[in-house]
Amino acid sequence: MKNINEELTKWAIDKINKEYQGEISLLLAHDTLRLEEDKGEYALSFFIPETEHAYNLSKTFIIDGKGYDLYPISWNRMESFAEVKEYNTTSLADARILYAKDEACKERFEQLQKRLKKNLSNAEFMYKKSLEHLNIAMQIYQTMVFENSICNIRKASGYIIDYLAVAVADLNHTYFKTTQIYQMEELRTMKEIPAEFITLYEKIIHADGVEEIKQLCYEIINTTRQFIKEKKDNTVKSKPEANFKNLADWYQELCYTWRRIYVHCEKKDSVRVFMWGCMLQYELDIIKEEFGLEELDLLSAYGADDLTPFYNRAKKLEERIVAVIEEHGIVIDAYDNIEEFLKKNR
């Protein structure tokens, strides 16, 4: 019996030479996503087209009950794989060239593989990727909590655990060679994983009830978040020294928000105090990270029936911001009256 993989590779290369000469950069083999029973010699998998016409080489078909898919991946997508922006990192990392239009195309592909390897070894780069994949899982969860259909809940939970698993792989400087096919087996080989991650993963797969699945998804997201948070200090390099002139500019813009809060506190207007407080807290969270400041917790002091603690906390935080600016030798652009302003800004 003829070797199907060899025959298909020969068929594809002949077709390229006859019908797509100079239009296809590479024909590649990739088999990590195949069932164990179907693995053997590398089989053709995808190609990199150079023209619109070249996309016509795409073909799906069945031989002896097995499905085959010869599909295109652009150079732009291959660049995305190298930057770990695409899900199937394995498509770049584990592919093998069957045909190359020329040495330049071959070299370009091999350079992308080297760039991917370099990115995977970069702790800070992969930490950021883990955050991106965690955020996708959290976004899916935010939608899932409003679902009642067990079908939609199960689908969402599958994507949640998948993206969380990728986030874990990121922090282990690796990727899933088999994507979801042998994900559990690959997870077990990783050096560091969140507490109870595999246990929760398995529980989600075996869960039956809507509320049970939602709760388990919350737990696995939470343990992954804590895991990623703990890794931050060891992986993210210290930021370049902040420009505290920018903090002064920020304060000069936001000081009116503090005034709004003080005025509405005095009026006992809890609605406006709350809304402006949320806005200011958002801004405080940003500058806390940007300038490496200590905790700037405003909203925990809020109480609708008594706004005095909130007023005092806002005052304390404003004073702290001003003190930090002045400690760094920055003069806040403030004037006692309009005459002083006009005199100094002629």
CSV table of C-alpha atoms in Angstrom, one decimal:
chain,number,residue,atom,x,y,z
A,1,MET,CA,0.0,0.0,0.0
A,2,LYS,CA,1.3,3.4,-0.9
A,3,ASN,CA,2.3,5.8,1.9
A,4,ILE,CA,-0.4,8.4,1.9
A,5,ASN,CA,1.7,11.2,3.5
A,6,GLU,CA,4.5,10.7,0.9
A,7,GLU,CA,2.1,10.7,-2.0
A,8,LEU,CA,0.2,13.8,-0.7
A,9,THR,CA,3.5,15.7,-0.3
A,10,LYS,CA,4.5,14.7,-3.9
A,11,TRP,CA,1.1,15.7,-5.2
A,12,ALA,CA,1.2,19.1,-3.5
A,13,ILE,CA,4.7,20.0,-4.6
A,14,ASP,CA,3.9,18.9,-8.2
A,15,LYS,CA,0.8,21.1,-8.1
A,16,ILE,CA,2.8,24.1,-6.8
A,17,ASN,CA,5.4,23.7,-9.6
A,18,LYS,CA,2.8,23.4,-12.3
A,19,GLU,CA,0.0,25.8,-11.2
A,20,TYR,CA,1.6,28.1,-8.6
A,21,GLN,CA,5.2,28.6,-9.7
A,22,GLY,CA,6.7,31.5,-7.7
A,23,GLU,CA,3.4,32.1,-5.8
A,24,ILE,CA,3.9,30.0,-2.7
A,25,SER,CA,6.8,30.6,-0.2
A,26,LEU,CA,6.6,27.4,1.8
A,27,LEU,CA,4.8,24.1,2.1
A,28,LEU,CA,5.0,22.9,5.7
A,29,ALA,CA,4.4,19.7,7.6
A,30,HIS,CA,3.0,19.8,11.1
A,31,ASP,CA,1.6,16.8,13.0
A,32,THR,CA,1.5,17.6,16.7
A,33,LEU,CA,-2.3,18.1,16.5
A,34,ARG,CA,-2.9,14.6,15.0
A,35,LEU,CA,-4.3,11.7,17.1
A,36,GLU,CA,-1.5,9.5,18.4
A,37,GLU,CA,-2.9,6.7,16.2
A,38,ASP,CA,-2.5,8.8,13.1
A,39,LYS,CA,1.0,10.1,13.7
A,40,GLY,CA,3.9,8.8,11.6
A,41,GLU,CA,5.8,10.6,8.9
A,42,TYR,CA,5.3,14.3,8.7
A,43,ALA,CA,2.3,15.1,6.6
A,44,LEU,CA,1.6,18.3,4.7
A,45,SER,CA,-0.4,20.7,6.7
A,46,PHE,CA,-0.3,24.3,5.5
A,47,PHE,CA,1.4,26.6,3.1
A,48,ILE,CA,2.4,30.3,3.0
A,49,PRO,CA,1.0,32.1,-0.1
A,50,GLU,CA,2.4,35.1,-1.8
A,51,THR,CA,-0.5,35.9,-4.1
A,52,GLU,CA,-4.3,35.9,-3.9
A,53,HIS,CA,-4.3,33.2,-6.6
A,54,ALA,CA,-2.1,31.0,-4.4
A,55,TYR,CA,-4.9,30.7,-1.8
A,56,ASN,CA,-6.6,28.4,-4.3
A,57,LEU,CA,-4.3,25.6,-3.4
A,58,SER,CA,-6.4,25.2,-0.2
A,59,LYS,CA,-8.2,22.0,-0.1
A,60,THR,CA,-10.1,19.8,2.4
A,61,PHE,CA,-10.7,16.1,1.6
A,62,ILE,CA,-11.1,12.6,3.1
A,63,ILE,CA,-8.9,9.6,2.3
A,64,ASP,CA,-9.7,6.2,3.9
A,65,GLY,CA,-12.0,7.8,6.4
A,66,LYS,CA,-9.5,10.4,7.6
A,67,GLY,CA,-9.9,14.1,7.0
A,68,TYR,CA,-7.1,16.3,5.6
A,69,ASP,CA,-6.9,20.0,5.4
A,70,LEU,CA,-4.3,21.9,3.3
A,71,TYR,CA,-4.7,25.5,4.4
A,72,PRO,CA,-3.0,28.8,4.0
A,73,ILE,CA,-1.2,30.8,6.8
A,74,SER,CA,0.1,34.3,5.7
A,75,TRP,CA,3.5,35.6,6.6
A,76,ASN,CA,1.7,38.2,8.8
A,77,ARG,CA,0.2,35.4,10.9
A,78,MET,CA,3.5,33.7,11.1
A,79,GLU,CA,4.9,36.9,12.5
A,80,SER,CA,2.1,36.9,15.1
A,81,PHE,CA,3.1,33.3,16.1
A,82,ALA,CA,6.6,34.5,16.7
A,83,GLU,CA,5.3,37.2,19.0
A,84,VAL,CA,3.0,34.7,20.8
A,85,LYS,CA,0.0,36.6,19.6
A,86,GLU,CA,-1.7,33.6,18.0
A,87,TYR,CA,-3.1,30.6,19.9
A,88,ASN,CA,-1.5,27.8,17.9
A,89,THR,CA,2.2,28.6,18.7
A,90,THR,CA,3.0,25.1,17.7
A,91,SER,CA,2.3,25.9,14.1
A,92,LEU,CA,5.5,27.8,13.9
A,93,ALA,CA,7.5,26.1,16.6
A,94,ASP,CA,7.0,22.5,15.4
A,95,ALA,CA,6.5,22.8,11.7
A,96,ARG,CA,9.0,21.4,9.2
A,97,ILE,CA,9.6,22.7,5.6
A,98,LEU,CA,8.6,20.3,2.8
A,99,TYR,CA,9.1,22.8,0.0
A,100,ALA,CA,10.6,26.3,-0.2
A,101,LYS,CA,10.4,28.7,-3.1
A,102,ASP,CA,14.0,29.7,-2.4
A,103,GLU,CA,16.6,30.0,0.3
A,104,ALA,CA,15.3,33.5,1.4
A,105,CYS,CA,11.9,32.0,2.3
A,106,LYS,CA,13.5,29.2,4.2
A,107,GLU,CA,15.7,31.6,6.1
A,108,ARG,CA,12.8,33.9,6.9
A,109,PHE,CA,10.9,31.0,8.4
A,110,GLU,CA,13.8,29.8,10.5
A,111,GLN,CA,14.4,33.3,11.8
A,112,LEU,CA,10.8,33.5,12.9
A,113,GLN,CA,11.3,30.2,14.8
A,114,LYS,CA,14.4,31.7,16.5
A,115,ARG,CA,12.5,34.8,17.4
A,116,LEU,CA,9.8,32.7,19.0
A,117,LYS,CA,12.3,30.8,21.0
A,118,LYS,CA,13.9,34.0,22.2
A,119,ASN,CA,10.5,35.4,23.2
A,120,LEU,CA,9.6,32.2,25.1
A,121,SER,CA,12.7,32.6,27.2
A,122,ASN,CA,12.0,36.2,28.0
A,123,ALA,CA,10.4,36.2,31.5
A,124,GLU,CA,8.9,39.7,31.3
A,125,PHE,CA,7.6,39.2,27.8
A,126,MET,CA,5.9,35.9,28.8
A,127,TYR,CA,4.5,37.4,32.0
A,128,LYS,CA,2.7,40.0,30.0
A,129,LYS,CA,1.3,37.2,27.7
A,130,SER,CA,0.0,35.3,30.7
A,131,LEU,CA,-1.9,38.5,31.8
A,132,GLU,CA,-3.4,38.7,28.3
A,133,HIS,CA,-4.6,35.1,28.3
A,134,LEU,CA,-5.9,35.5,31.9
A,135,ASN,CA,-7.9,38.6,30.8
A,136,ILE,CA,-9.5,36.7,27.9
A,137,ALA,CA,-10.6,34.0,30.4
A,138,MET,CA,-12.0,36.6,32.7
A,139,GLN,CA,-13.9,38.3,29.9
A,140,ILE,CA,-15.5,34.9,29.0
A,141,TYR,CA,-16.4,34.4,32.6
A,142,GLN,CA,-18.1,37.8,32.8
A,143,THR,CA,-20.4,36.8,30.1
A,144,MET,CA,-20.9,33.3,31.4
A,145,VAL,CA,-22.3,34.4,34.7
A,146,PHE,CA,-25.4,35.7,33.0
A,147,GLU,CA,-26.0,32.5,31.1
A,148,ASN,CA,-28.4,29.8,32.1
A,149,SER,CA,-28.1,27.4,29.2
A,150,ILE,CA,-26.0,24.3,30.2
A,151,CYS,CA,-24.7,24.1,26.6
A,152,ASN,CA,-23.4,27.7,26.7
A,153,ILE,CA,-22.1,27.3,30.2
A,154,ARG,CA,-20.1,24.2,29.3
A,155,LYS,CA,-18.7,25.9,26.1
A,156,ALA,CA,-17.6,28.9,28.1
A,157,SER,CA,-16.0,26.8,30.8
A,158,GLY,CA,-14.0,24.9,28.2
A,159,TYR,CA,-12.6,28.1,26.8
A,160,ILE,CA,-11.9,29.5,30.3
A,161,ILE,CA,-9.8,26.5,31.4
A,162,ASP,CA,-8.1,26.5,28.0
A,163,TYR,CA,-7.0,30.1,28.1
A,164,LEU,CA,-6.0,29.8,31.8
A,165,ALA,CA,-3.9,26.7,30.9
A,166,VAL,CA,-2.2,28.8,28.2
A,167,ALA,CA,-1.5,31.5,30.8
A,168,VAL,CA,0.1,28.9,33.0
A,169,ALA,CA,2.2,27.7,30.1
A,170,ASP,CA,3.3,31.3,29.4
A,171,LEU,CA,4.8,31.5,32.9
A,172,ASN,CA,6.6,28.2,32.3
A,173,HIS,CA,8.1,29.7,29.2
A,174,THR,CA,6.5,27.1,27.0
A,175,TYR,CA,3.4,26.4,24.9
A,176,PHE,CA,1.1,23.5,24.2
A,177,LYS,CA,2.4,21.3,21.4
A,178,THR,CA,-0.9,19.6,21.2
A,179,THR,CA,-3.2,22.6,22.1
A,180,GLN,CA,-6.2,21.0,23.9
A,181,ILE,CA,-5.6,17.4,22.7
A,182,TYR,CA,-3.1,16.4,25.5
A,183,GLN,CA,-3.3,19.6,27.5
A,184,MET,CA,-3.7,17.8,30.9
A,185,GLU,CA,-0.7,15.6,30.2
A,186,GLU,CA,1.4,18.6,29.2
A,187,LEU,CA,0.3,20.6,32.3
A,188,ARG,CA,1.5,17.8,34.6
A,189,THR,CA,5.0,18.2,33.2
A,190,MET,CA,5.2,21.9,33.9
A,191,LYS,CA,7.4,23.0,36.8
A,192,GLU,CA,5.0,25.6,38.3
A,193,ILE,CA,1.3,25.6,38.2
A,194,PRO,CA,-1.4,27.3,40.4
A,195,ALA,CA,-2.6,25.6,43.6
A,196,GLU,CA,-5.4,23.1,42.8
A,197,PHE,CA,-5.3,24.0,39.1
A,198,ILE,CA,-5.4,20.5,37.8
A,199,THR,CA,-8.0,19.4,40.4
A,200,LEU,CA,-10.3,22.3,39.5
A,201,TYR,CA,-9.7,21.7,35.7
A,202,GLU,CA,-10.9,18.1,36.2
A,203,LYS,CA,-13.8,19.1,38.4
A,204,ILE,CA,-15.1,21.5,35.7
A,205,ILE,CA,-15.0,18.7,33.1
A,206,HIS,CA,-17.0,16.4,35.3
A,207,ALA,CA,-19.5,19.0,36.7
A,208,ASP,CA,-23.1,18.8,35.8
A,209,GLY,CA,-24.9,21.9,37.2
A,210,VAL,CA,-24.9,25.4,35.9
A,211,GLU,CA,-24.1,27.0,39.3
A,212,GLU,CA,-21.5,24.4,40.1
A,213,ILE,CA,-19.7,25.1,36.8
A,214,LYS,CA,-19.8,28.9,37.4
A,215,GLN,CA,-18.4,28.5,40.9
A,216,LEU,CA,-15.6,26.2,39.8
A,217,CYS,CA,-14.7,28.6,37.0
A,218,TYR,CA,-14.5,31.4,39.5
A,219,GLU,CA,-12.2,29.3,41.7
A,220,ILE,CA,-9.9,28.3,38.9
A,221,ILE,CA,-9.7,32.0,37.6
A,222,ASN,CA,-9.0,33.2,41.2
A,223,THR,CA,-6.2,30.7,41.8
A,224,THR,CA,-4.6,31.5,38.5
A,225,ARG,CA,-4.8,35.3,39.2
A,226,GLN,CA,-3.1,34.8,42.5
A,227,PHE,CA,-0.4,32.6,40.9
A,228,ILE,CA,0.3,35.2,38.2
A,229,LYS,CA,0.3,38.0,40.8
A,230,GLU,CA,2.9,36.2,42.9
A,231,LYS,CA,5.1,35.8,39.9
A,232,LYS,CA,5.2,39.6,39.2
A,233,ASP,CA,8.0,40.6,41.5
A,234,ASN,CA,10.3,37.8,40.1
A,235,THR,CA,9.6,38.4,36.4
A,236,VAL,CA,8.8,42.0,35.7
A,237,LYS,CA,11.9,44.2,35.7
A,238,SER,CA,11.8,47.5,37.5
A,239,LYS,CA,10.4,50.3,35.4
A,240,PRO,CA,12.5,53.2,34.3
A,241,GLU,CA,12.6,56.0,36.8
A,242,ALA,CA,9.3,57.9,36.5
A,243,ASN,CA,9.1,61.5,35.5
A,244,PHE,CA,7.4,63.2,38.4
A,245,LYS,CA,6.8,66.3,36.4
A,246,ASN,CA,4.1,64.1,34.7
A,247,LEU,CA,2.6,63.4,38.2
A,248,ALA,CA,2.5,67.1,38.8
A,249,ASP,CA,0.7,67.7,35.5
A,250,TRP,CA,-1.7,64.8,36.5
A,251,TYR,CA,-2.5,66.4,39.8
A,252,GLN,CA,-3.0,69.9,38.3
A,253,GLU,CA,-5.6,68.3,36.0
A,254,LEU,CA,-7.3,66.1,38.7
A,255,CYS,CA,-7.3,68.6,41.6
A,256,TYR,CA,-10.7,69.8,40.5
A,257,THR,CA,-12.0,66.3,41.0
A,258,TRP,CA,-10.9,66.5,44.6
A,259,ARG,CA,-12.8,69.8,44.9
A,260,ARG,CA,-15.9,68.2,43.5
A,261,ILE,CA,-15.7,65.4,46.1
A,262,TYR,CA,-15.2,67.9,49.0
A,263,VAL,CA,-18.1,70.1,47.8
A,264,HIS,CA,-20.5,67.2,47.4
A,265,CYS,CA,-19.4,65.7,50.7
A,266,GLU,CA,-20.3,68.9,52.4
A,267,LYS,CA,-23.7,68.8,50.7
A,268,LYS,CA,-24.1,65.2,51.8
A,269,ASP,CA,-24.7,64.2,48.2
A,270,SER,CA,-23.7,60.5,48.3
A,271,VAL,CA,-24.6,59.8,44.7
A,272,ARG,CA,-22.2,62.4,43.3
A,273,VAL,CA,-19.5,61.6,45.9
A,274,PHE,CA,-19.7,57.9,45.0
A,275,MET,CA,-19.4,58.5,41.2
A,276,TRP,CA,-16.6,61.0,41.4
A,277,GLY,CA,-14.9,58.8,43.9
A,278,CYS,CA,-15.0,55.8,41.5
A,279,MET,CA,-13.5,58.0,38.8
A,280,LEU,CA,-10.7,59.3,41.1
A,281,GLN,CA,-10.0,55.8,42.3
A,282,TYR,CA,-9.5,54.6,38.7
A,283,GLU,CA,-6.9,57.4,38.2
A,284,LEU,CA,-5.2,56.7,41.5
A,285,ASP,CA,-4.8,53.1,40.6
A,286,ILE,CA,-3.0,54.1,37.4
A,287,ILE,CA,-0.6,56.5,39.0
A,288,LYS,CA,0.1,54.0,41.8
A,289,GLU,CA,1.5,51.6,39.2
A,290,GLU,CA,3.2,54.2,37.0
A,291,PHE,CA,5.0,56.0,39.8
A,292,GLY,CA,5.5,53.0,42.2
A,293,LEU,CA,3.5,54.6,45.0
A,294,GLU,CA,2.1,52.9,48.1
A,295,GLU,CA,-1.5,51.8,48.2
A,296,LEU,CA,-3.9,54.7,47.3
A,297,ASP,CA,-7.2,53.3,48.7
A,298,LEU,CA,-10.0,55.8,48.5
A,299,LEU,CA,-13.2,53.9,48.1
A,300,SER,CA,-13.0,51.6,51.2
A,301,ALA,CA,-13.6,54.8,53.3
A,302,TYR,CA,-16.9,55.4,51.5
A,303,GLY,CA,-20.2,55.2,53.4
A,304,ALA,CA,-23.4,56.6,52.0
A,305,ASP,CA,-24.8,57.5,55.4
A,306,ASP,CA,-21.7,59.3,56.7
A,307,LEU,CA,-19.4,60.9,54.2
A,308,THR,CA,-16.9,62.4,56.7
A,309,PRO,CA,-14.5,59.4,56.6
A,310,PHE,CA,-14.5,59.6,52.9
A,311,TYR,CA,-13.8,63.3,52.9
A,312,ASN,CA,-10.9,62.8,55.3
A,313,ARG,CA,-9.5,60.0,53.2
A,314,ALA,CA,-9.6,62.1,50.1
A,315,LYS,CA,-7.8,64.9,51.9
A,316,LYS,CA,-5.1,62.5,53.2
A,317,LEU,CA,-4.5,61.1,49.7
A,318,GLU,CA,-4.4,64.5,48.1
A,319,GLU,CA,-1.8,65.6,50.7
A,320,ARG,CA,0.2,62.5,50.0
A,321,ILE,CA,0.3,63.1,46.2
A,322,VAL,CA,1.4,66.7,46.8
A,323,ALA,CA,4.1,65.6,49.2
A,324,VAL,CA,5.5,63.1,46.7
A,325,ILE,CA,5.6,65.7,43.9
A,326,GLU,CA,7.4,68.2,46.2
A,327,GLU,CA,9.8,65.5,47.5
A,328,HIS,CA,11.0,65.1,43.9
A,329,GLY,CA,11.8,68.7,43.5
A,330,ILE,CA,8.8,69.5,41.3
A,331,VAL,CA,7.0,72.8,41.8
A,332,ILE,CA,3.3,72.6,41.3
A,333,ASP,CA,2.0,75.2,38.9
A,334,ALA,CA,-0.3,77.0,41.4
A,335,TYR,CA,-1.2,80.7,42.0
A,336,ASP,CA,-3.0,82.5,44.8
A,337,ASN,CA,-4.9,84.8,42.4
A,338,ILE,CA,-5.4,85.8,38.8
A,339,GLU,CA,-3.0,88.7,39.1
A,340,GLU,CA,-0.2,86.4,40.1
A,341,PHE,CA,-1.0,84.1,37.2
A,342,LEU,CA,-1.1,86.9,34.6
A,343,LYS,CA,2.2,88.3,36.0
A,344,LYS,CA,4.0,85.0,35.6
A,345,ASN,CA,2.5,83.9,32.3
A,346,ARG,CA,3.0,87.0,30.1
